[in-house]
CSV table of C-alpha atoms and ligand atoms in Angstrom, one decimal:
chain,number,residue,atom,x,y,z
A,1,UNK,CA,38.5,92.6,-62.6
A,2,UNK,CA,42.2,93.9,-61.8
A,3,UNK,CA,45.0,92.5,-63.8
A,4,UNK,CA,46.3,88.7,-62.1
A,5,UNK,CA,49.7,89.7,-59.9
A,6,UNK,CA,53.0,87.9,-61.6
A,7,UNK,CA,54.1,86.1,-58.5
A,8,UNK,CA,57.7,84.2,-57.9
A,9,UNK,CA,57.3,81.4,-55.2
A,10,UNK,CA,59.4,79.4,-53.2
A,11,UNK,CA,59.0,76.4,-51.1
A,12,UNK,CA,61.9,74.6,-49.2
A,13,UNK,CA,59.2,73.4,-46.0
A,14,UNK,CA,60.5,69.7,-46.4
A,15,UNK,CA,62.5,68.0,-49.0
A,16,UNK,CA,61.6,69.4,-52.2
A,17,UNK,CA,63.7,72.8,-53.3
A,18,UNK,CA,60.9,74.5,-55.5
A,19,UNK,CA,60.5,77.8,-56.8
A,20,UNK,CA,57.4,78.8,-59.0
A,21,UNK,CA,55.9,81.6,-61.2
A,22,UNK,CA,52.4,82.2,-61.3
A,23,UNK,CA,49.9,84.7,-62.7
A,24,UNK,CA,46.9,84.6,-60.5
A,25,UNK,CA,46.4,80.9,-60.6
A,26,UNK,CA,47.9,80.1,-64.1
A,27,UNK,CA,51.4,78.4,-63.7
A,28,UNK,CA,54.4,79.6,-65.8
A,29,UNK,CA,56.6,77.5,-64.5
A,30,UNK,CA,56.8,75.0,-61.3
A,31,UNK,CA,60.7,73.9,-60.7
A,32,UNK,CA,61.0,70.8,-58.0
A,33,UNK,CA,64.6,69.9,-57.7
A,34,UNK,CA,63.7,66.4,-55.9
A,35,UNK,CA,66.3,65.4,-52.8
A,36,UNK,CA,64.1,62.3,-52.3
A,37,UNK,CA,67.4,60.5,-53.7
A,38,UNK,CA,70.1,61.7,-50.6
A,39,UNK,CA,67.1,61.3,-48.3
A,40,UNK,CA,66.7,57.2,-49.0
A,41,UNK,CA,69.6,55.7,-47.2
A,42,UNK,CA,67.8,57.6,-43.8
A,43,UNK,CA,64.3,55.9,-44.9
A,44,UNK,CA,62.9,59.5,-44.0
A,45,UNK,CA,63.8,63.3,-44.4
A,46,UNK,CA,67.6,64.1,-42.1
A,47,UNK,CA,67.0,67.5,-41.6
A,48,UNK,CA,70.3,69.1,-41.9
A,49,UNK,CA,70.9,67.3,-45.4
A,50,UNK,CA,67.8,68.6,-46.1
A,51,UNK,CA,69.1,72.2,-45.1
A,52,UNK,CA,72.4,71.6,-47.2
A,53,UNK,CA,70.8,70.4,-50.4
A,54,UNK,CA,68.5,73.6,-50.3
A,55,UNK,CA,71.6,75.8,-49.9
A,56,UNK,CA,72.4,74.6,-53.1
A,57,UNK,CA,69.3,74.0,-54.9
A,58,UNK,CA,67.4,77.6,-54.3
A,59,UNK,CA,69.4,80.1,-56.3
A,60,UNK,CA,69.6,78.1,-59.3
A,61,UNK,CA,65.6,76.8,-59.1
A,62,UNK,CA,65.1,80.6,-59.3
A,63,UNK,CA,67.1,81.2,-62.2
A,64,UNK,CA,65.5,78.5,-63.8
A,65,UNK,CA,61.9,78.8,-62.9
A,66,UNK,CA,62.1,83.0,-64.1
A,67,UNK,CA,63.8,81.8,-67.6
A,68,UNK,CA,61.5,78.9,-68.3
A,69,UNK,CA,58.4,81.0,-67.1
A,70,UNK,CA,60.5,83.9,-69.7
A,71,UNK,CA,59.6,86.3,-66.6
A,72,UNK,CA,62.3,88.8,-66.3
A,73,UNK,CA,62.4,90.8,-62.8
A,74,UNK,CA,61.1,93.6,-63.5
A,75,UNK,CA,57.8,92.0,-64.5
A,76,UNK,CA,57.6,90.5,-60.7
A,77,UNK,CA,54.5,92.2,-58.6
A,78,UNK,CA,55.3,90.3,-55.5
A,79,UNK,CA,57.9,87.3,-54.0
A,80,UNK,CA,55.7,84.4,-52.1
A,81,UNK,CA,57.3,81.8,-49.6
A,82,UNK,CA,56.3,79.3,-47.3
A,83,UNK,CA,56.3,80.7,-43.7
A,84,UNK,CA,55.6,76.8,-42.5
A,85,UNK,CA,54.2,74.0,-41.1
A,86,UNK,CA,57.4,72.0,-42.1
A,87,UNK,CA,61.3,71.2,-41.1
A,88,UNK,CA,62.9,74.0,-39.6
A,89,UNK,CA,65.8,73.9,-41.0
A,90,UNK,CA,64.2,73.6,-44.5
A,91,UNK,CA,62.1,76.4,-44.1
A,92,UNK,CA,64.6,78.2,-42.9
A,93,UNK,CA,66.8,78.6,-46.6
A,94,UNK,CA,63.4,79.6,-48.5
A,95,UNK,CA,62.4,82.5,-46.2
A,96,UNK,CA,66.3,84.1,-46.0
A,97,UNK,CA,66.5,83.5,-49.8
A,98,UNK,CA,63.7,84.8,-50.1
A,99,UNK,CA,64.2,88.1,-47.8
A,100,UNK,CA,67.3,88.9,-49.7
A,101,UNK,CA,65.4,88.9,-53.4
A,102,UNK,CA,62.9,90.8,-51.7
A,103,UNK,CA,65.4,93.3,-50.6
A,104,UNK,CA,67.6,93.2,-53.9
A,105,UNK,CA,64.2,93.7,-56.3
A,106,UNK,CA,62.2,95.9,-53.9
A,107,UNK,CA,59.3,93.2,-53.9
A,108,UNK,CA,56.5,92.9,-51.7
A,109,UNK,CA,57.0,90.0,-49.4
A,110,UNK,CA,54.5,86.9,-48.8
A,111,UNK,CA,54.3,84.6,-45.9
A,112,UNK,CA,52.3,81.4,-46.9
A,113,UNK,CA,51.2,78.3,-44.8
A,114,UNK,CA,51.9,75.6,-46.4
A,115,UNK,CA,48.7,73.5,-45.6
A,116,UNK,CA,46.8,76.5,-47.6
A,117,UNK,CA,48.9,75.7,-50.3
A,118,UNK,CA,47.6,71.8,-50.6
A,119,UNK,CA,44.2,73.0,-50.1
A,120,UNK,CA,44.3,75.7,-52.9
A,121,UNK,CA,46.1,73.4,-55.2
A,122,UNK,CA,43.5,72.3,-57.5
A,123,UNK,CA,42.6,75.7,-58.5
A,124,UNK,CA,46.0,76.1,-60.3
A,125,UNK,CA,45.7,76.3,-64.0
A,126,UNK,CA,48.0,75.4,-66.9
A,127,UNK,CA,49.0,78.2,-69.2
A,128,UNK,CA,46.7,77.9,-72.3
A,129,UNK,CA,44.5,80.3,-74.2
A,130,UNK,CA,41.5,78.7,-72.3
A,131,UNK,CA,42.4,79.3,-68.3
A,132,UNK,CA,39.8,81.5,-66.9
A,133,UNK,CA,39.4,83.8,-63.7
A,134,UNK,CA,38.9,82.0,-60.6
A,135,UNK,CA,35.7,81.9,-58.6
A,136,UNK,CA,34.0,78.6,-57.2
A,137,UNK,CA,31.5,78.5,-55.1
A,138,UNK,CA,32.1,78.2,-51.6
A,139,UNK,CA,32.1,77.0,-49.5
A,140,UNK,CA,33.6,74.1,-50.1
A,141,UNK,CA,34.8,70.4,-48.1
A,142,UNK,CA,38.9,70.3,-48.7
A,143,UNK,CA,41.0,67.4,-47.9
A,144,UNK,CA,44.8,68.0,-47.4
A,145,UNK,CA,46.6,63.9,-47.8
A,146,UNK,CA,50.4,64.3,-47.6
A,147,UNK,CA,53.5,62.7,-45.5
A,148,UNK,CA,53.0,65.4,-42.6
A,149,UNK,CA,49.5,66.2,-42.6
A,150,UNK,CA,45.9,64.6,-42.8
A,151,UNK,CA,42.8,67.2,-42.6
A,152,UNK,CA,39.6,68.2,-43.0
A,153,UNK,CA,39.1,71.6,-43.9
A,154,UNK,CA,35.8,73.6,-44.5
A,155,UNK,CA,36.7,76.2,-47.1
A,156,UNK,CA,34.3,79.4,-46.2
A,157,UNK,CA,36.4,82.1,-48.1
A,158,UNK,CA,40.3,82.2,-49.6
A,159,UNK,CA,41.8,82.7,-46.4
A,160,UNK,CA,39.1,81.7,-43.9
A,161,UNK,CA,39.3,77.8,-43.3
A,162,UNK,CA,38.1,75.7,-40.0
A,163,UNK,CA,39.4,72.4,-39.1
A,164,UNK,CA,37.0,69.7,-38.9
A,165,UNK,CA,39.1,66.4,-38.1
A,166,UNK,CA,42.6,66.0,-38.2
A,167,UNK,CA,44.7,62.8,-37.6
A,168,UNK,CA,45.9,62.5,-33.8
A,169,UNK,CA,49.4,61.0,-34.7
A,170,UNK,CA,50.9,59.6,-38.4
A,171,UNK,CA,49.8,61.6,-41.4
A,172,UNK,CA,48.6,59.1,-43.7
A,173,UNK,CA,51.1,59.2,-46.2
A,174,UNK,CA,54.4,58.8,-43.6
A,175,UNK,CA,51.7,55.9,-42.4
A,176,UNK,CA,52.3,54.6,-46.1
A,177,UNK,CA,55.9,55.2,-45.4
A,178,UNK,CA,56.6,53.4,-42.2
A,179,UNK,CA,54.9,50.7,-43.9
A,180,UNK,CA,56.7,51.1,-46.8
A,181,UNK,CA,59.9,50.3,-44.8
A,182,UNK,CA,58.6,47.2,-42.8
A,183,UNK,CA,58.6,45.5,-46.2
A,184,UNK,CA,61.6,47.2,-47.4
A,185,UNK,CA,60.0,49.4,-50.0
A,186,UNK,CA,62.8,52.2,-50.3
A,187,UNK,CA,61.8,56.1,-49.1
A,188,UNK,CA,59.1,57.7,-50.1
A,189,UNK,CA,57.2,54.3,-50.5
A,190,UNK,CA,53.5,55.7,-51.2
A,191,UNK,CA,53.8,55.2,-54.8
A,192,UNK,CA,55.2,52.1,-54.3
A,193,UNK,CA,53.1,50.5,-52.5
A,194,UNK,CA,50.4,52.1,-55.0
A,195,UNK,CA,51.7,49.8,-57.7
A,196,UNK,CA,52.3,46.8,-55.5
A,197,UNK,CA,48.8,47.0,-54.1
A,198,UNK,CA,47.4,46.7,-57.8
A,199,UNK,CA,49.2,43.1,-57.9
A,200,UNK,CA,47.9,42.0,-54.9
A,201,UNK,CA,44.5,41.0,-53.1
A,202,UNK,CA,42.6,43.7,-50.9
A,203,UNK,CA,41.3,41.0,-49.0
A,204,UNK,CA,44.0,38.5,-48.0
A,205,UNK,CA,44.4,40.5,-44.7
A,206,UNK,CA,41.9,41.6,-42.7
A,207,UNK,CA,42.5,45.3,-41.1
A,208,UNK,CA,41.1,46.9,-38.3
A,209,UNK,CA,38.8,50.3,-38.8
A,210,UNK,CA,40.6,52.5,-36.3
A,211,UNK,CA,38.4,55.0,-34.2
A,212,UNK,CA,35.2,54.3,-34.9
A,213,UNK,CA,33.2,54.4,-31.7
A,214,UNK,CA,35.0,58.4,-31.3
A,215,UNK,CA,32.2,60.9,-32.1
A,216,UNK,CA,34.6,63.3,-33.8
A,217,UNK,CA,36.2,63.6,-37.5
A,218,UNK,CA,39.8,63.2,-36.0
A,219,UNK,CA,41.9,59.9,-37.6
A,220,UNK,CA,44.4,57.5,-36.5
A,221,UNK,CA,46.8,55.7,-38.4
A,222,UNK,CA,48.9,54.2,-35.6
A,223,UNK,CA,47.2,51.3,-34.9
A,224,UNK,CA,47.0,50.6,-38.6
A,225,UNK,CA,50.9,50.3,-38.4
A,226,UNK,CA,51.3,48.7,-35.2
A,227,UNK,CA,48.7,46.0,-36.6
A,228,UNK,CA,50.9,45.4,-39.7
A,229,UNK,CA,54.3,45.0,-37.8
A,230,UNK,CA,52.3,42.2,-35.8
A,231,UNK,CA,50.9,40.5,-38.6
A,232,UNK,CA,54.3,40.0,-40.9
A,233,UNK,CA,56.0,38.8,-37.7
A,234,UNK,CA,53.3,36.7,-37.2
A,235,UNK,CA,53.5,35.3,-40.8
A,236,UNK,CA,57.1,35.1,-40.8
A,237,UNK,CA,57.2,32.9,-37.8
A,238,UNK,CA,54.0,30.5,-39.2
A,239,UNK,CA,56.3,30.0,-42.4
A,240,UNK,CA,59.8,30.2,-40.8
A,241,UNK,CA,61.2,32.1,-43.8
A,242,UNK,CA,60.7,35.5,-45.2
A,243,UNK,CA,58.2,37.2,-46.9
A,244,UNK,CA,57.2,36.2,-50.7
A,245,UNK,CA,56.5,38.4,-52.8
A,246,UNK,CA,52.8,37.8,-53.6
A,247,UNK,CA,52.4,38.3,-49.9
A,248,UNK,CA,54.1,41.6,-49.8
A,249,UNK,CA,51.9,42.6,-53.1
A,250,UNK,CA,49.0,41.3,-50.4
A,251,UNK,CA,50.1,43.6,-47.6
A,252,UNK,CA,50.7,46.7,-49.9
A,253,UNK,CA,47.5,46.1,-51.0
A,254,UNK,CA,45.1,45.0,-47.5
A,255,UNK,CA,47.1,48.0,-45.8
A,256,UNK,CA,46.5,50.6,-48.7
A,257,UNK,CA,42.6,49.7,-48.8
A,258,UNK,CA,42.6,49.5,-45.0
A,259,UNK,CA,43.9,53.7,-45.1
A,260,UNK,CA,41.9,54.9,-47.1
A,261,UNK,CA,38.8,52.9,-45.4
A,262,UNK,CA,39.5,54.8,-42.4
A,263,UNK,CA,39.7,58.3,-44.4
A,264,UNK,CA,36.4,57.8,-46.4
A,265,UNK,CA,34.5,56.4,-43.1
A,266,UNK,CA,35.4,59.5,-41.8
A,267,UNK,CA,34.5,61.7,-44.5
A,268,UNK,CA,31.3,60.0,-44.7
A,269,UNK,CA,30.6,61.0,-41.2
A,270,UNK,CA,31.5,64.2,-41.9
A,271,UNK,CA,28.9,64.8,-44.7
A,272,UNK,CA,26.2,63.3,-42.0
A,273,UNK,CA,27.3,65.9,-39.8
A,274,UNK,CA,27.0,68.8,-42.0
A,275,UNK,CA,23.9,67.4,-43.9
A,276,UNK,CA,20.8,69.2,-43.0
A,277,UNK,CA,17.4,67.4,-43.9
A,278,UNK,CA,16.1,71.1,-45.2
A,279,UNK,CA,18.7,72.2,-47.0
A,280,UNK,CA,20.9,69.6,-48.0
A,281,UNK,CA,24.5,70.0,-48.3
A,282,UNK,CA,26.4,73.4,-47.7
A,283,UNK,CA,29.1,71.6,-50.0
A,284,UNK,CA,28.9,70.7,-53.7
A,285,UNK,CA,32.2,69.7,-53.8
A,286,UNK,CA,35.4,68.2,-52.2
A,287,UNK,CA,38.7,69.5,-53.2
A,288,UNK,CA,41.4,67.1,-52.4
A,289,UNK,CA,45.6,67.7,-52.4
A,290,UNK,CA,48.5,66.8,-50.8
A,291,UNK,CA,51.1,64.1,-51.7
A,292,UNK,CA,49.1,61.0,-51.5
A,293,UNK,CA,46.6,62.6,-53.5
A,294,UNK,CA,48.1,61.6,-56.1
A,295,UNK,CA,47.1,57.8,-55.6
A,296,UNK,CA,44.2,56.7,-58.6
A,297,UNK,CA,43.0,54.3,-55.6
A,298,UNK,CA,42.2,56.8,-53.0
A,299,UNK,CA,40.5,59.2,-55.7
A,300,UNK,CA,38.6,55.9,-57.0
A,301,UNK,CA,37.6,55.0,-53.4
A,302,UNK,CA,36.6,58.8,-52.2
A,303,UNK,CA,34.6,59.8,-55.6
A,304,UNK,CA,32.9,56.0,-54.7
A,305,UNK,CA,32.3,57.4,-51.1
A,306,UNK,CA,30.8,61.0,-52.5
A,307,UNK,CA,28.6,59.3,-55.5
A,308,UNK,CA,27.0,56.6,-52.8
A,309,UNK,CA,26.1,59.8,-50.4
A,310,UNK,CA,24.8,61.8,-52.9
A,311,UNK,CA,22.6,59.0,-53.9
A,312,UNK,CA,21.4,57.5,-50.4
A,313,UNK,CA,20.7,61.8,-49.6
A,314,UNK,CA,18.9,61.6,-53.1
A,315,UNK,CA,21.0,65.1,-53.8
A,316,UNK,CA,20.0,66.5,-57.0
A,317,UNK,CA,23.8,66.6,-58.6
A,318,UNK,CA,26.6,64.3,-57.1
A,319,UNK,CA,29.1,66.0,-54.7
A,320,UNK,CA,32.3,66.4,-57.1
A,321,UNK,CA,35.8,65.6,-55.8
A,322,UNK,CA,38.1,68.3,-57.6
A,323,UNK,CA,42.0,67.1,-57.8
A,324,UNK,CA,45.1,69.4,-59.2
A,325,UNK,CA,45.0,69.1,-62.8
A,326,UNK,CA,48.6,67.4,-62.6
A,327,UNK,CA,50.0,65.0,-60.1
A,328,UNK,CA,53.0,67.6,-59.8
A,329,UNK,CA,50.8,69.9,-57.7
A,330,UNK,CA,50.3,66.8,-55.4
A,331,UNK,CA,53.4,66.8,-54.1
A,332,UNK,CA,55.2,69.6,-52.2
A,333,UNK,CA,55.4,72.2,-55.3
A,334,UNK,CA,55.7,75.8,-55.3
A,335,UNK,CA,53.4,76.7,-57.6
A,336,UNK,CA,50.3,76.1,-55.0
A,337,UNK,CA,52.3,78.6,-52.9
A,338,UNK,CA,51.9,81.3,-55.3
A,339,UNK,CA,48.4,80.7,-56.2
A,340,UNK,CA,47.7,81.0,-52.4
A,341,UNK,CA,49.2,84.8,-52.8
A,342,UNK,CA,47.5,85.2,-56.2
A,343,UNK,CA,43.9,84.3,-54.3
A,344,UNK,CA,44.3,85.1,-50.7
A,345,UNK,CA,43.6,88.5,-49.6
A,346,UNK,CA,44.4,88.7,-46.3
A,347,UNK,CA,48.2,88.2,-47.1
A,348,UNK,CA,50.2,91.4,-46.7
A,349,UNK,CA,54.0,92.5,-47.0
A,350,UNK,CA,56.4,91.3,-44.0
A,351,UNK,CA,60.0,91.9,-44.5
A,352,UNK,CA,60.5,90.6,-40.9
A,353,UNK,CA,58.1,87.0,-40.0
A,354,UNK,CA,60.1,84.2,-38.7
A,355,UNK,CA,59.6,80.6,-40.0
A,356,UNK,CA,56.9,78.7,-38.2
A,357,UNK,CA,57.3,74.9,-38.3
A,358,UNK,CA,54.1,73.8,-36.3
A,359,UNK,CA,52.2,77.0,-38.3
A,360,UNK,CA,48.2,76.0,-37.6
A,361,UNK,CA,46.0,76.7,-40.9
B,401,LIG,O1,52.7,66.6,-50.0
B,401,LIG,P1,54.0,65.8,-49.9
B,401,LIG,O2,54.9,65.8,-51.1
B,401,LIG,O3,54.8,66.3,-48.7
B,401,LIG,C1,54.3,66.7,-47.5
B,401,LIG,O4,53.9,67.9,-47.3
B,401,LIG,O5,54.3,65.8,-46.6
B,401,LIG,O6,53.6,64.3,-49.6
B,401,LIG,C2,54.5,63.3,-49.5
B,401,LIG,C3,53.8,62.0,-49.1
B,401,LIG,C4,54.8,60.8,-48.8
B,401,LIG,O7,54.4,60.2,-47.6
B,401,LIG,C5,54.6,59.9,-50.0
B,401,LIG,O8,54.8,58.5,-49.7
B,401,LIG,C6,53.2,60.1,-50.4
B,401,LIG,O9,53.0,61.5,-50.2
B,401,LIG,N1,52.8,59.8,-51.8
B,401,LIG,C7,51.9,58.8,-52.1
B,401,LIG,C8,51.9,58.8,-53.5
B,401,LIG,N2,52.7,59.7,-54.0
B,401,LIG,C9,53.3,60.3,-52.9
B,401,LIG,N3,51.2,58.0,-51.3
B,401,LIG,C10,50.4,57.1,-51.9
B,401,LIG,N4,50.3,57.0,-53.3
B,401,LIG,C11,51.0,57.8,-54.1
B,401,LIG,N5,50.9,57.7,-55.4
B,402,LIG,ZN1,53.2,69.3,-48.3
């Protein structure tokens, strides 16, 4: 086995400045200076604020990432950053900062798609005497949750990925976020509405199941919202006065089960799908990321999903859903950016790439 690459890596794709080291998949340090705060007032990322506060963030997030990782230049193999999906703008401050320490150092440079990054994520490793050399078997069933993206990836090799289902409009997390703001949560509201859903009931409001007479593994969360708008002006006009608070816990709660519902039905369709009676399941496990990943509910309800599948298929050991050994490397993080470089191959040197926001895993 060759020696793991030291690897400094930067993500700016939305509104998280973070810069990472990483040797092979073992983190050494994972800064995210958080602009989550300037972004609230907007209830959603503003793009050029975005683009300011990275201006400002980057150079010292790589200061600080290198001395807390006590990495010192020279000990560098190679400078990762994410090449997109994500905000223009945004993605714009990591590349050029990091083009210019590429140029200053005389470092190898790494484009990396974001997406691969969520999907990779739970193969990062803290730094103690017991992380180990990566190699699961794959393939394997990934499933990437965040504010800009809901997926279904088949992981054949590190760096050779097909889309099975993808949602046709909201991710589910800025679903959670739209939400969020009809009942005045504050930006990003996914983790609140986590908490409020644990004081309220499930099943004080009945939610639609969106797409389920489609034949594919592609989800919807538009209706979903457009339901809940109607619903709490329907129950503020029955009661003639605003919301209470059990009734928002209610909501947060019906709407929260009523997301993931529609993510599990699919996945369970899914495993039908790729299920052969002879050979049983190409998959033994199901490696979930992204930013709503880090909900306890969803990770309840899809482990739930996999352990009832396994059983009805009579499988001889229960399909395993595999999360990032921290909630950090839920969230946008630049640490899953360098563990893409560490394990995918098929990355090379480009001084010259251009950022791509719509960039397709
Ligand atoms: O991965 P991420 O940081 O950024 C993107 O690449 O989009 O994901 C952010 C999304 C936001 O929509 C946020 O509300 C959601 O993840 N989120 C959560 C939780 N923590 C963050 N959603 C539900 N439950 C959570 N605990
Ligand atoms: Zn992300």
């Amino acid at each position: 086995m060759s020696k793991p690459r030291t690897i400094l890596a930067i993500d700016t794709s939305c509104d998280e400045t973070s810069v990472a080291v990483v040797r092979g998949t073992v983190i050494l340090s994972n800064i995210i200076a958080s602009q989550a705060q300037l972004h609230a007032p907007y209830g959603g990322v503003f793009p050029t604020v975005a683009k300011q506060a990275h201006a400002e963030n980057i150079a010292p997030a790589v200061a600080k990432a290198l001395k807390m990782a006590s990495i010192d230049w020279n000990e560098i193999d190679a400078i990762a950053v994410t090449q997109g999906p994500g905000l223009a703008p945004a993605l714009e401050v990591g590349i050029r900062h990091a083009k210019m320490l590429a140029e200053k150092y005389q470092k190898p440079l790494l484009p990396v798609n974001h997406i691969e990054g969520h999907v990779l994520s739970v193969l990062a490793q803290p730094n103690s005497e017991k992380s180990s050399e990566t190699s699961p078997q794959l393939p394997v069933l990934a499933l990437v949750v965040s504010g800009g993206h809901t997926e279904f990836l088949l992981v054949e090799a590190f760096g050779s990925y097909q889309r099975l289902g993808q949602t046709i409009d909201d991710a589910a997390g800025e679903a959670l976020d739209k939400f969020g703001r009809m009942v005045n949560l504050g930006y990003p509201a996914g983790p609140i509405v986590e908490k409020f859903a644990k004081l309220g009931d499930s099943s004080a409001y009945d939610f639609p199941l969106p797409m389920t007479t489609s034949g594919d593994f592609n989800l919807s969360f538009s209706g979903l919202k457009t339901f809940a708008r109607n619903l709490i002006k329907k129950i503020k006009l029955d009661q003639n006065a605003p919301l209470t608070q059990q009734q928002i816990y209610d909501l947060c709660a019906s709407f929260q089960t009523a997301v993931f519902r529609h993510i599990t039905h699919k996945l369970t369709k899914l495993l039908e799908e790729i299920y052969q009676p002879d050979t049983g399941l190409p998959i033994a496990e199901l490696w979930l990321g992204g930013g709503v990943a880090a909900n306890v509910a969803l990770r309840q309800t899809l482990r739930q999903t996999l352990k009832d599948f396994s059983s009805q298929k009579r499988l001889k050991k229960t399909i395993s859903l595999k999360t990032p050994y921290t909630k950090k490397l839920c969230g946008d993080n630049a640490a899953m950016i360098g563990v893409v470089a560490s394990l995918n191959k098929n990355l090379e040197n480009d001084v010259n790439f251009e950022r791509e926001p719509r960039l397709k895993i």
